C-alpha cells in the first residue's frame, strides 16, 4: 500500500548513473513513476534489454528499473513543440516533474502545469556551472573541488536558474576519478530525494532564489576537447589527465590522413621534441603529433582500454553506496 503522501512523477532524462539512482530513490520513498520521457533523439532501445552488468547492478540501470516496476517509456516529441504534453501529464495523473541530465528544455506552459513541483538535479553547485556540461567544464577549468556537487532546484524558464531547494558539495579529489565522482554524485542525488526533496514537499524546507548577477554558464564545444596543432602541450596534458582515462579524446579529423577515420587517445606519454612540421606518426599503440609548442606522443585508445573503463564503472557502482555512507557525515558539506 502506498503512503498517503505518495506522489506520481514524470521523469525526463538521459541514460546515466544519475537518472537511475534518482528514479530508484524516488520509488524507495513510496512514490510512483508515471512515465519516463526520453525524447525522439534518444538512442535506440537501451530500454529493451539491459547490458550484461545490469543483471548484477539492477539499481544502477534505468532499463532494469523500468522493467521491474512496469514503467512506460515514451519517445516523446521535442518538449518545446509538443502540444500534447500537458494532456499526457493529466492523463497519467502526474503531479510532479523531475529532470536529470537531459537536453530537453521544459517549456513555460508545462512548467505552469506543474508549478513548484517541477525539479531538476544538476551536478554542480549553482549558480555556478549552469548549462549542459557542468562536470566537464569544471574539470577543464580546474574548478572541480570549488564547485563540484549536486544542486536540487525548481525548474524555471531560464536554464538552471530556478529557486534552489538544496545543494551538497562533493569534491572531485575525494572521488579520485571521473567515473567514481559520477557514481558518488548519483548517490548524493538519490539521498536528496529522501531528505531535502521530502522536506520540501511537507513544508519543512523552502527554496531560495538564485542571485541573477552571480554564477556562470558553460557549454563545451567539440573543439575544446580535441587535440590539434592549435593546442598547447599543457592543454593536452591536462585533457589527458582529467578526461583521458574515462572519456574519448579525439585527434581533430583534419589533422589526419583522409583514410584514417576517428583516432582516439587517452594518455599523455611525453614531449618528443619541438614542432617538426611533419604529419602525425600513427602507430599501433600511439600517435605522435605536432602541437603549437611541441611534438608529443599520446597513447591510442584500444579495445583493452575500453574494457578497463567498463571495469572501472562496475567498480564505481560496487563501491559508491558504502563509500557514500562512510563519507556523507564528515565530507559532504551542505553548501
Coordinates of N, CA, C and O in Angstrom, one line a residue, residues 160-277:
X160 N 18.6 26.4 -15.7 CA 19.3 26.2 -14.4 C 19.2 27.5 -13.6 O 20.1 27.7 -12.8
X161 N 18.1 28.2 -13.7 CA 18.0 29.5 -13.0 C 17.0 29.4 -11.9 O 16.7 30.4 -11.2
X162 N 16.3 28.3 -11.7 CA 15.2 28.2 -10.7 C 15.7 28.3 -9.3 O 16.8 28.1 -9.0
X163 N 14.7 28.5 -8.4 CA 15.0 28.6 -7.0 C 15.6 27.3 -6.5 O 15.2 26.2 -6.8
X164 N 16.6 27.5 -5.6 CA 17.4 26.3 -5.1 C 16.8 25.7 -3.9 O 16.5 26.4 -2.9
X165 N 16.5 24.4 -3.9 CA 15.9 23.7 -2.8 C 17.1 23.3 -1.9 O 17.0 23.5 -0.6
X166 N 18.1 22.8 -2.4 CA 19.3 22.4 -1.6 C 20.5 22.2 -2.5 O 20.4 21.9 -3.7
X167 N 21.7 22.3 -1.9 CA 22.9 22.0 -2.6 C 23.8 21.1 -1.6 O 23.8 21.3 -0.4
X168 N 24.5 20.2 -2.2 CA 25.5 19.4 -1.4 C 26.8 19.4 -2.2 O 26.9 19.2 -3.4
X169 N 27.9 19.7 -1.4 CA 29.2 19.7 -2.0 C 29.9 18.4 -2.1 O 29.8 17.6 -1.1
X170 N 30.5 18.0 -3.2 CA 31.3 16.8 -3.3 C 32.5 17.1 -4.1 O 32.5 17.3 -5.3
X171 N 33.6 17.1 -3.4 CA 34.9 17.4 -4.1 C 35.4 16.2 -5.0 O 35.3 15.1 -4.6
X172 N 35.8 16.6 -6.1 CA 36.4 15.6 -7.1 C 37.5 14.9 -6.4 O 37.7 13.7 -6.6
X173 N 38.4 15.6 -5.7 CA 39.5 15.0 -5.1 C 39.2 13.8 -4.1 O 40.0 12.9 -3.9
X174 N 38.0 13.9 -3.6 CA 37.5 12.8 -2.7 C 37.2 11.5 -3.5 O 37.4 10.4 -3.0
X175 N 36.8 11.7 -4.7 CA 36.4 10.6 -5.6 C 37.7 10.0 -6.2 O 37.8 8.8 -6.3
X176 N 38.5 10.9 -6.8 CA 39.8 10.4 -7.4 C 39.8 10.2 -8.8 O 40.8 10.1 -9.5
X177 N 38.6 9.9 -9.4 CA 38.5 9.7 -10.8 C 37.1 10.2 -11.3 O 36.2 10.3 -10.5
X178 N 37.0 10.4 -12.6 CA 35.7 10.9 -13.2 C 34.6 9.9 -12.9 O 33.5 10.3 -12.5
X179 N 34.8 8.7 -13.2 CA 33.7 7.7 -13.1 C 33.3 7.5 -11.6 O 32.1 7.3 -11.4
X180 N 34.2 7.5 -10.7 CA 33.8 7.4 -9.3 C 33.1 8.7 -8.8 O 32.2 8.6 -8.0
X181 N 33.5 9.8 -9.3 CA 32.8 11.1 -9.0 C 31.4 11.0 -9.5 O 30.5 11.4 -8.8
X182 N 31.3 10.6 -10.7 CA 29.9 10.4 -11.4 C 29.0 9.5 -10.5 O 27.9 9.9 -10.3
X183 N 29.6 8.4 -10.1 CA 28.8 7.5 -9.3 C 28.4 8.1 -7.9 O 27.3 7.9 -7.4
X184 N 29.3 8.7 -7.3 CA 29.1 9.3 -6.0 C 28.1 10.5 -6.1 O 27.2 10.7 -5.2
X185 N 28.2 11.3 -7.1 CA 27.2 12.3 -7.3 C 25.8 11.8 -7.5 O 24.8 12.3 -7.0
X186 N 25.7 10.6 -8.1 CA 24.4 10.0 -8.3 C 23.9 9.5 -6.9 O 22.7 9.6 -6.6
X187 N 24.7 9.1 -6.0 CA 24.3 8.7 -4.7 C 23.9 9.9 -3.9 O 22.9 9.8 -3.1
X188 N 24.6 11.0 -4.1 CA 24.2 12.3 -3.4 C 22.7 12.6 -3.8 O 21.9 12.9 -3.0
X189 N 22.5 12.6 -5.1 CA 21.1 13.0 -5.6 C 20.1 12.0 -5.1 O 19.0 12.5 -4.7
X190 N 20.3 10.7 -5.1 CA 19.4 9.8 -4.5 C 19.1 10.1 -3.1 O 17.9 10.0 -2.6
X191 N 20.1 10.4 -2.3 CA 19.9 10.7 -0.9 C 19.1 12.0 -0.7 O 18.3 12.1 0.2
X192 N 19.2 12.9 -1.6 CA 18.5 14.2 -1.5 C 17.0 14.0 -1.8 O 16.2 14.7 -1.3
X193 N 16.7 12.9 -2.6 CA 15.2 12.6 -2.8 C 14.5 12.3 -1.5 O 13.4 12.8 -1.2
X194 N 15.2 11.5 -0.6 CA 14.6 11.1 0.6 C 14.7 12.1 1.7 O 14.1 11.9 2.8
X195 N 15.5 13.1 1.5 CA 15.8 14.1 2.6 C 15.3 15.5 2.2 O 14.2 15.9 2.6
X196 N 16.1 16.2 1.4 CA 15.7 17.6 1.1 C 14.4 17.7 0.3 O 13.6 18.6 0.6
X197 N 14.3 16.8 -0.7 CA 13.0 16.9 -1.5 C 11.8 16.5 -0.7 O 10.8 17.2 -0.7
X198 N 12.0 15.5 0.2 CA 10.9 15.1 1.1 C 10.5 16.2 2.0 O 9.3 16.5 2.3
X199 N 11.5 16.9 2.5 CA 11.3 18.0 3.5 C 10.6 19.2 2.7 O 9.7 19.9 3.3
X200 N 11.0 19.4 1.5 CA 10.3 20.5 0.7 C 8.8 20.2 0.5 O 8.0 21.1 0.6
X201 N 8.5 18.9 0.2 CA 7.1 18.6 0.0 C 6.2 18.8 1.2 O 5.0 19.2 1.0
X202 N 6.8 18.7 2.4 CA 5.9 18.9 3.6 C 6.1 20.2 4.2 O 5.6 20.5 5.3
X203 N 6.8 21.1 3.5 CA 7.0 22.5 4.0 C 8.0 22.7 5.0 O 8.1 23.8 5.6
X204 N 8.9 21.7 5.3 CA 10.0 21.9 6.2 C 11.2 22.6 5.6 O 12.1 23.0 6.3
X205 N 11.2 22.7 4.3 CA 12.4 23.3 3.6 C 11.8 24.2 2.5 O 10.9 23.9 1.8
X206 N 12.4 25.4 2.5 CA 11.9 26.4 1.4 C 13.0 26.5 0.4 O 14.2 26.3 0.6
X207 N 12.6 26.9 -0.8 CA 13.5 27.1 -1.9 C 13.9 28.6 -2.0 O 13.0 29.5 -1.9
X208 N 15.2 28.9 -2.2 CA 15.7 30.2 -2.2 C 16.0 30.7 -3.6 O 16.7 29.9 -4.4
X209 N 15.7 31.9 -4.0 CA 16.0 32.3 -5.4 C 17.5 32.5 -5.6 O 18.3 32.8 -4.6
X210 N 18.0 32.3 -6.8 CA 19.4 32.5 -7.1 C 19.6 34.0 -7.4 O 18.7 34.7 -7.9
X211 N 20.8 34.4 -7.2 CA 21.3 35.8 -7.5 C 21.5 35.8 -9.0 O 22.4 35.2 -9.5
X212 N 20.7 36.6 -9.7 CA 20.8 36.7 -11.2 C 22.1 37.3 -11.6 O 22.5 37.1 -12.8
X213 N 22.8 37.9 -10.8 CA 24.1 38.6 -11.1 C 25.3 37.6 -10.9 O 26.4 38.0 -11.2
X214 N 25.0 36.5 -10.2 CA 26.1 35.6 -9.8 C 26.2 34.4 -10.7 O 25.2 34.0 -11.4
X215 N 27.3 33.7 -10.6 CA 27.4 32.4 -11.2 C 27.9 32.4 -12.6 O 28.5 33.4 -13.1
X216 N 27.8 31.2 -13.3 CA 28.3 31.1 -14.6 C 27.5 30.0 -15.4 O 26.8 29.2 -14.8
X217 N 27.7 30.0 -16.7 CA 27.0 29.1 -17.6 C 28.1 28.5 -18.5 O 29.0 29.2 -18.9
X218 N 28.1 27.2 -18.7 CA 29.1 26.6 -19.5 C 28.6 25.6 -20.6 O 27.7 24.8 -20.3
X219 N 29.1 25.8 -21.8 CA 28.8 24.8 -22.8 C 30.1 24.5 -23.5 O 30.8 25.5 -24.0
X220 N 30.5 23.3 -23.5 CA 31.8 22.9 -24.1 C 31.6 22.5 -25.5 O 30.9 21.6 -25.8
X221 N 32.3 23.1 -26.4 CA 32.3 22.7 -27.8 C 33.2 21.6 -28.1 O 34.2 21.3 -27.4
X222 N 33.0 20.8 -29.2 CA 33.8 19.7 -29.5 C 35.3 20.0 -29.7 O 36.2 19.3 -29.3
X223 N 35.5 21.2 -30.3 CA 36.9 21.6 -30.5 C 37.7 21.8 -29.2 O 38.9 21.6 -29.2
X224 N 37.0 22.0 -28.1 CA 37.7 22.3 -26.8 C 38.2 21.0 -26.2 O 39.1 21.0 -25.3
X225 N 37.7 19.8 -26.7 CA 38.2 18.6 -26.2 C 38.8 17.7 -27.3 O 38.8 16.5 -27.2
X226 N 39.3 18.4 -28.3 CA 40.0 17.7 -29.4 C 41.5 18.2 -29.4 O 41.8 19.3 -29.1
X227 N 42.3 17.3 -29.9 CA 43.8 17.6 -30.0 C 44.0 18.1 -31.4 O 43.6 17.4 -32.3
X228 N 44.7 19.2 -31.5 CA 45.0 19.7 -32.8 C 46.4 20.5 -32.7 O 46.9 20.7 -31.7
X229 N 46.8 21.0 -33.9 CA 48.1 21.8 -33.9 C 47.9 23.1 -33.2 O 48.9 23.7 -32.8
X230 N 46.7 23.5 -32.9 CA 46.5 24.8 -32.2 C 46.6 24.6 -30.7 O 46.6 25.5 -29.9
X231 N 46.5 23.3 -30.2 CA 46.6 23.0 -28.8 C 48.0 23.2 -28.3 O 49.0 23.0 -29.0
X232 N 48.1 23.5 -27.0 CA 49.4 23.6 -26.4 C 49.7 22.3 -25.7 O 48.8 21.5 -25.4
X233 N 51.0 22.1 -25.3 CA 51.4 20.9 -24.6 C 50.6 20.8 -23.3 O 50.1 19.7 -22.9
X234 N 50.6 21.9 -22.5 CA 49.9 21.9 -21.2 C 48.4 21.6 -21.4 O 47.9 20.9 -20.5
X235 N 47.8 22.1 -22.4 CA 46.4 21.9 -22.6 C 46.1 20.4 -22.8 O 45.2 19.8 -22.2
X236 N 46.9 19.8 -23.7 CA 46.7 18.4 -24.0 C 47.0 17.5 -22.8 O 46.4 16.5 -22.5
X237 N 48.1 17.8 -22.1 CA 48.5 17.0 -20.9 C 47.3 17.1 -19.9 O 46.9 16.1 -19.3
X238 N 46.7 18.3 -19.7 CA 45.6 18.4 -18.8 C 44.4 17.6 -19.2 O 43.7 16.9 -18.5
X239 N 44.1 17.7 -20.5 CA 42.9 16.9 -21.1 C 43.1 15.5 -20.8 O 42.2 14.8 -20.4
X240 N 44.3 14.9 -21.0 CA 44.6 13.5 -20.8 C 44.5 13.2 -19.3 O 43.9 12.1 -18.9
X241 N 45.0 14.1 -18.5 CA 45.0 13.8 -17.0 C 43.6 13.7 -16.5 O 43.3 12.8 -15.7
X242 N 42.7 14.7 -16.8 CA 41.4 14.7 -16.2 C 40.3 14.0 -17.0 O 39.3 13.6 -16.4
X243 N 40.5 13.7 -18.3 CA 39.5 13.1 -19.0 C 39.9 11.8 -19.7 O 39.0 10.9 -19.9
X244 N 41.1 11.7 -20.0 CA 41.6 10.6 -20.9 C 41.2 9.2 -20.4 O 40.7 8.4 -21.2
X245 N 41.4 8.9 -19.1 CA 41.0 7.5 -18.6 C 39.5 7.2 -18.8 O 39.2 6.0 -18.9
X246 N 38.6 8.2 -18.8 CA 37.2 7.9 -18.8 C 36.5 8.4 -20.0 O 35.4 7.8 -20.3
X247 N 37.0 9.3 -20.7 CA 36.3 9.9 -21.9 C 37.2 9.7 -23.1 O 38.4 9.7 -23.0
X248 N 36.6 9.7 -24.3 CA 37.3 9.6 -25.5 C 37.8 11.0 -26.0 O 37.0 11.9 -26.2
X249 N 39.1 11.1 -26.1 CA 39.7 12.3 -26.6 C 40.0 12.0 -28.1 O 40.6 11.0 -28.4
X250 N 39.8 12.9 -29.0 CA 40.0 12.7 -30.4 C 41.0 13.6 -31.0 O 41.1 14.8 -30.5
X251 N 41.8 13.1 -31.9 CA 42.6 14.0 -32.7 C 41.7 14.6 -33.7 O 40.8 14.0 -34.3
X252 N 41.8 15.9 -33.9 CA 40.9 16.6 -34.9 C 41.0 16.0 -36.3 O 42.1 15.8 -36.8
X253 N 39.9 15.6 -36.9 CA 40.0 14.8 -38.1 C 40.8 15.5 -39.2 O 41.5 14.8 -40.0
X254 N 40.8 16.8 -39.3 CA 41.5 17.5 -40.4 C 43.0 17.5 -40.2 O 43.8 17.9 -41.1
X255 N 43.5 17.0 -39.0 CA 44.9 16.8 -38.8 C 45.4 15.4 -39.3 O 46.6 15.2 -39.3
X256 N 44.5 14.6 -39.7 CA 44.9 13.2 -40.0 C 44.7 12.9 -41.5 O 44.0 13.6 -42.2
X257 N 45.3 11.8 -42.0 CA 45.1 11.4 -43.4 C 43.6 11.1 -43.6 O 42.9 10.6 -42.7
X258 N 43.0 11.4 -44.8 CA 41.6 11.2 -45.0 C 41.1 9.8 -44.7 O 40.0 9.6 -44.3
X259 N 42.0 8.8 -45.0 CA 41.5 7.4 -44.8 C 41.6 6.9 -43.4 O 41.2 5.8 -43.0
X260 N 42.1 7.8 -42.5 CA 42.4 7.3 -41.1 C 41.1 7.1 -40.3 O 40.9 6.2 -39.5
X261 N 40.1 8.0 -40.5 CA 38.9 7.9 -39.6 C 39.2 8.4 -38.2 O 40.1 9.1 -38.0
X262 N 38.3 8.1 -37.3 CA 38.4 8.6 -35.9 C 39.6 8.0 -35.2 O 39.8 6.8 -35.3
X263 N 40.4 8.8 -34.6 CA 41.5 8.4 -33.8 C 41.4 8.9 -32.4 O 41.4 10.1 -32.2
X264 N 41.2 8.0 -31.4 CA 41.0 8.3 -30.1 C 42.3 8.1 -29.3 O 43.0 7.1 -29.5
X265 N 42.6 9.0 -28.3 CA 43.8 8.9 -27.5 C 43.3 9.1 -26.0 O 42.2 9.6 -25.8
X266 N 44.1 8.6 -25.1 CA 43.7 8.7 -23.7 C 44.8 9.1 -22.7 O 44.6 9.4 -21.6
X267 N 46.1 8.9 -23.1 CA 47.2 9.2 -22.2 C 48.3 10.0 -22.8 O 48.7 9.7 -23.9
X268 N 48.8 10.9 -22.0 CA 49.9 11.8 -22.4 C 51.2 11.0 -22.1 O 51.5 10.8 -20.9
X269 N 52.0 10.6 -23.1 CA 53.2 9.9 -22.8 C 54.4 10.8 -22.6 O 55.2 10.6 -21.7
X270 N 54.5 11.9 -23.4 CA 55.6 12.8 -23.2 C 55.8 13.7 -24.4 O 55.3 13.5 -25.5
X271 N 56.7 14.7 -24.3 CA 57.2 15.5 -25.3 C 58.4 14.9 -26.0 O 59.4 14.6 -25.3
X272 N 58.3 14.8 -27.3 CA 59.4 14.1 -28.0 C 60.3 15.2 -28.7 O 61.4 14.8 -29.3
X273 N 59.9 16.4 -28.7 CA 60.8 17.5 -29.3 C 59.9 18.7 -29.7 O 58.7 18.8 -29.4
X274 N 60.6 19.6 -30.3 CA 59.8 20.8 -30.8 C 58.9 20.4 -32.0 O 59.1 19.4 -32.5
X275 N 58.0 21.3 -32.4 CA 57.2 21.0 -33.6 C 58.1 20.7 -34.7 O 59.1 21.5 -35.0
X276 N 57.8 19.7 -35.5 CA 58.7 19.2 -36.5 C 58.2 19.6 -37.9 O 59.0 19.6 -38.9
X277 N 56.9 20.0 -38.0 CA 56.4 20.3 -39.4 C 56.0 19.0 -40.1 O 55.4 19.1 -41.2

